[in-house]
Structures are given as structure tokens and as C-alpha cells.
């Protein structure tokens, strides 16, 4: 962007012009600007503006420009859980590993509702790092956070790129390989892994269809196997017959 044009746009944003002009200038700066020090400083200044729409426009521009200098303010918006939260999380998600790490730090001690809101936005952010931060919610101690995380991830799976799918599948498979996983988390990990249609996961599902695995885990594993070819090996056929013969086993199939 030519220096004269940049200077004019920065003047519009910071010079008390009409809200409409300032909003339009912020949009242009986010689309075609660069990590110019004056530009980033101006955008950060708008984050304290009294107008919500302008604050969100500045947050969006910061995300577009991947301006890491604004991470501290983005963190504040997220922790405050105000109307800027979704835009701030999305912007942080665009800042690569640093942004994802910061959102993970925020979620460590956040309330269940805040964890769910942040995780839902990160699931749509389009980066592998952000997806892994979101997927950490599957290992949370709160059942509501686990369910909300599983829904967010599974819903967005069709939009994920191959690298994103690979990163998420790797995390899920490694998590399932841990020695101690609460059944609620284990079942959620299996459900999300099933949505990815990962060929390498078939053996993981089969290994969880019989006791001593919890019924929720077994149900999730059986449901996942519905997306795979029918078994021909005698051992696997026998496992299915064992499940079918158990009166107390809660099948995931609809009545």
C-alpha cells in the first residue's frame, strides 16, 4: 500500500471521522495493509474505542494482519467474555502457534461456559494449532465442556482441509493411547475420530467394543464401526455377537 494512502487511512481511523468512514477504513487496512508499526499501533488504539462495531472491526483487521503485538488486548477481551469474545478468539486463532497457545492458556482456568465459547470459535478457525487447543476440551473434567467440544469439532469436520484432519486425528489417536482416560472423554474422542473417517482408526474402534471398556465407550466404538466395511474375521464377528447378546448393553443405534 502506498505510504500516502496508508497515512490517509490511518488519519481517517484515528482522526474522529464518521463511524462509517472509520469502519470502512479499518476494513481496507485489514484487507490490504501490512504489519507496519504505525498501522498496528493505530489498530490497537481502536480497541479502546467506545463503539463496539469499531472495536470488532479493529479486532478483525488485527487478525487479518496477524499482528501479534495485540495479543495481550485480545486475551483481555476473551477473559472478559464480552461481545468482542468471538472476534478476539478468531483473530488470535489466525496468529499461529502463539495465538493458539494463548487461547489454550485462557481455557485452562476458564469457566465451563467460557471454555465452550472459545472452543466453538477455534473449531472454525481453520488452523491445526487452534484445532488441537479446541480438542483439549475433550479431556476436560466437566461433562458439558466435553459434549460441547465434541459437537463443535464434529460439526466442522466437513470443512477441514487434509492437513487439519491429519493434525486432529493425530491428537485424538495419541490421546486414546494414554493409559488413563475417563470414559466420558474416551467416548467423545471416539465420536470425533469417527467423524474424520480415518482409515487407521478401525483397529482402535474394534479394540473397544468389549468389556472391560465402559458401555458409553463401547457404544461409541460400535457406532463408529458402522462407517467401516462389515467384518469378515471370526474374532470380530464373535465380538459383535457378544455385544448383541448383552441385555444391559446400551446400543447407540436408534430404535
C-alpha atoms as one frame of an Amber mdcrd trajectory, in Angstrom:
protein
   0.000   0.000   0.000   1.489   3.415  -0.965   2.601   5.484   2.039   0.264
   8.366   1.143  -2.759   6.061   1.029  -1.793   4.375   4.299  -1.331   7.737
   6.000  -4.736   8.917   4.822  -6.487   5.760   6.030  -4.758   5.945   9.402
  -5.859   9.566   9.712  -9.457   8.555   8.994  -9.346   5.794  11.604  -7.774
   7.922  14.351  -8.925  11.409  13.384 -12.518  11.434  14.570 -14.169  10.952
  11.201 -17.664   9.481  10.957 -18.177   5.951  12.199 -18.994   4.748   8.677
 -15.744   6.111   7.247 -13.682   4.750  10.129 -15.284   1.315   9.758 -14.621
   1.281   6.006 -11.003   2.345   6.558 -10.483  -0.436   9.098 -11.846  -2.976
   6.634  -9.476  -1.776   3.911  -6.488  -1.786   6.249  -7.227  -5.338   7.318
  -7.554  -6.499   3.715  -4.562  -4.823   2.068  -2.435  -3.467   4.903   0.821
  -4.834   6.304   2.471  -5.172   9.697   3.514  -1.540   9.602   4.292  -0.315
  13.126   2.104   2.783  12.795  -0.757   0.727  11.413  -0.624  -1.828  14.218
  -0.398   0.944  16.826  -3.462   2.635  15.351  -5.454  -0.606  15.339  -4.531
  -1.341  18.938  -5.675   2.156  19.837  -9.101   1.493  18.336  -9.512  -1.494
  20.664 -10.247   1.008  23.434 -12.797   2.908  21.347 -16.244   3.386  22.866
 -18.010   1.953  19.804 -18.406  -1.847  19.777 -18.626  -2.117  15.984 -15.349
  -0.247  15.559 -13.626  -2.373  18.206 -14.708  -5.538  16.430 -13.629  -4.136
  13.049 -10.204  -3.379  14.526 -10.006  -6.891  16.007 -10.846  -8.382  12.607
  -8.152  -6.262  10.958  -5.598  -7.368  13.559  -6.428 -10.981  12.784  -6.122
 -10.401   9.043  -2.717  -8.755   9.507  -1.600 -11.335  12.100  -0.461  -8.516
  14.367   0.970 -10.336  17.385   1.537  -7.072  19.272  -2.194  -7.040  20.028
  -2.284 -10.455  21.697  -2.440  -9.011  25.189  -5.553  -6.992  24.401  -7.153
  -9.921  22.605  -6.582 -12.018  25.721  -8.339  -9.392  27.836 -11.368  -9.408
  25.551 -11.575 -13.191  25.748 -11.222 -13.360  29.523 -13.850 -10.644  29.953
 -16.258 -12.825  27.922 -17.926  -9.750  26.443 -19.370  -9.172  22.969 -15.855
  -8.991  21.479 -15.007 -12.551  22.533 -15.802 -14.369  19.282 -13.918 -11.850
  17.130 -10.964 -11.838  19.544 -10.691 -15.644  19.599 -10.914 -15.799  15.823
  -8.194 -13.158  15.491  -5.959 -14.999  17.971  -6.505 -18.208  16.020  -5.034
 -16.519  12.951  -1.838 -15.640  14.799  -0.397 -19.129  14.528   1.191 -21.046
  17.381   1.423 -18.026  19.715  -2.251 -17.227  19.377  -3.302 -20.845  19.825
  -1.028 -21.230  22.867  -2.538 -18.117  24.432  -6.084 -19.370  23.918  -5.073
 -22.678  25.467  -3.745 -20.800  28.492  -7.002 -18.857  28.784  -9.023 -22.070
  28.693  -7.001 -23.773  31.435  -8.765 -21.981  34.292 -11.828 -20.680  32.473
 -15.427 -21.424  33.419 -17.180 -24.219  31.501 -19.264 -21.701  29.550 -16.193
 -19.705  28.517 -14.334 -22.866  27.513 -17.256 -23.872  25.317 -17.470 -20.449
  23.646 -13.743 -20.288  22.955 -13.611 -23.885  21.737 -16.521 -23.380  19.353
 -14.768 -20.427  17.691 -11.388 -22.144  17.484 -13.014 -25.186  15.868 -13.902
 -22.909  12.950 -10.634 -21.009  12.845  -9.003 -23.081  10.123  -5.607 -23.796
  11.708  -4.222 -27.056  13.007  -2.876 -25.449  16.181  -6.274 -23.991  17.032
  -7.987 -27.331  16.451  -5.670 -29.024  18.915  -6.417 -26.361  21.522 -10.117
 -26.959  20.957  -9.711 -30.723  21.105  -8.139 -30.421  24.564 -11.695 -29.779
  25.729 -12.446 -33.451  25.076 -10.214 -34.229  28.059 -11.832 -31.673  30.350
 -13.262 -32.692  33.692 -16.644 -31.088  33.007 -19.079 -33.274  31.008 -20.733
 -30.200  29.486 -17.406 -28.958  28.126 -16.660 -32.404  26.692 -20.036 -32.601
  24.928 -19.817 -29.031  23.598 -16.297 -29.628  22.277 -17.278 -32.875  20.560
 -20.250 -31.187  18.875 -18.176 -28.221  17.708 -15.430 -30.375  16.213 -17.707
 -32.965  14.604 -19.875 -30.257  13.043 -16.884 -28.562  11.415 -15.134 -31.721
  10.173 -16.524 -31.497   6.588 -14.865 -28.092   6.187 -11.420 -29.177   7.404
  -8.521 -29.476   4.963  -6.435 -32.693   4.783  -3.655 -31.177   6.953  -6.226
 -30.110   9.539  -7.791 -33.566   9.551  -4.376 -35.146   9.945  -3.451 -32.887
  12.875  -6.732 -33.551  14.645  -6.633 -37.314  14.009  -3.076 -37.473  15.348
  -4.120 -35.754  18.562  -7.169 -37.986  19.017  -5.255 -41.214  18.406  -2.432
 -40.192  20.756  -4.953 -39.218  23.435  -6.717 -42.564  23.107  -3.370 -44.255
  23.609  -2.995 -42.755  27.073  -3.254 -45.173  29.980  -5.988 -43.458  31.973
  -8.857 -41.673  30.213 -12.251 -41.102  31.842 -14.968 -42.985  29.924 -16.781
 -39.739  29.087 -13.686 -38.333  27.393 -12.825 -41.633  25.736 -16.272 -41.897
  24.160 -16.084 -38.296  22.927 -12.645 -38.848  21.404 -14.018 -41.873  19.548
 -17.021 -39.919  18.229 -14.880 -37.147  16.801 -12.371 -39.627  15.386 -15.256
 -41.431  13.683 -16.350 -38.201  12.006 -12.904 -37.892  10.418 -13.275 -41.274
   8.637  -9.659 -42.061   9.445  -8.729 -45.470   7.996  -6.097 -46.089  10.673
  -8.733 -45.792  13.381 -10.603 -49.025  12.618  -8.430 -51.146  14.909  -8.896
 -48.578  17.677 -12.670 -48.931  17.432 -12.577 -52.735  17.416 -10.344 -52.770
  20.488 -13.100 -51.030  22.475 -16.259 -52.972  21.674 -15.947 -55.461  24.540
 -15.553 -55.276  28.333 -13.833 -54.030  30.406 -14.489 -50.832  28.462 -17.419
 -48.749  29.721 -20.747 -49.050  27.931 -20.574 -45.461  26.598 -17.161 -46.167
  25.111 -18.327 -49.428  23.572 -21.417 -47.774  22.112 -19.280 -45.026  20.535
 -16.908 -47.627  19.106 -19.738 -49.675  17.603 -21.349 -46.603  16.101 -18.008
 -45.640  14.550 -17.623 -49.100  13.031 -20.869 -48.535  11.154 -18.808 -46.372
   8.785 -16.396 -49.218   8.049 -16.781 -52.384   5.932 -18.591 -55.316   7.543
 -16.135 -57.601   9.367 -15.189 -60.991   7.960 -12.719 -62.135  10.616 -14.243
 -64.663  13.008 -12.896 -62.880  16.085 -14.633 -59.624  15.145 -17.876 -61.340
  14.205 -17.859 -63.072  17.576 -17.324 -59.712  19.280 -20.439 -58.334  17.598
 -22.450 -61.386  18.654 -21.269 -60.901  22.231 -22.449 -57.292  22.205 -25.814
 -58.253  20.722 -26.369 -60.856  23.436 -25.891 -58.451  26.320 -29.248 -57.249
  27.642 -27.824 -54.348  29.572 -25.609 -53.088  26.770 -26.798 -49.655  25.597
 -26.615 -49.724  21.830 -26.079 -46.423  20.040 -28.464 -47.423  17.273 -31.851
 -45.691  17.133 -34.923 -47.822  17.975
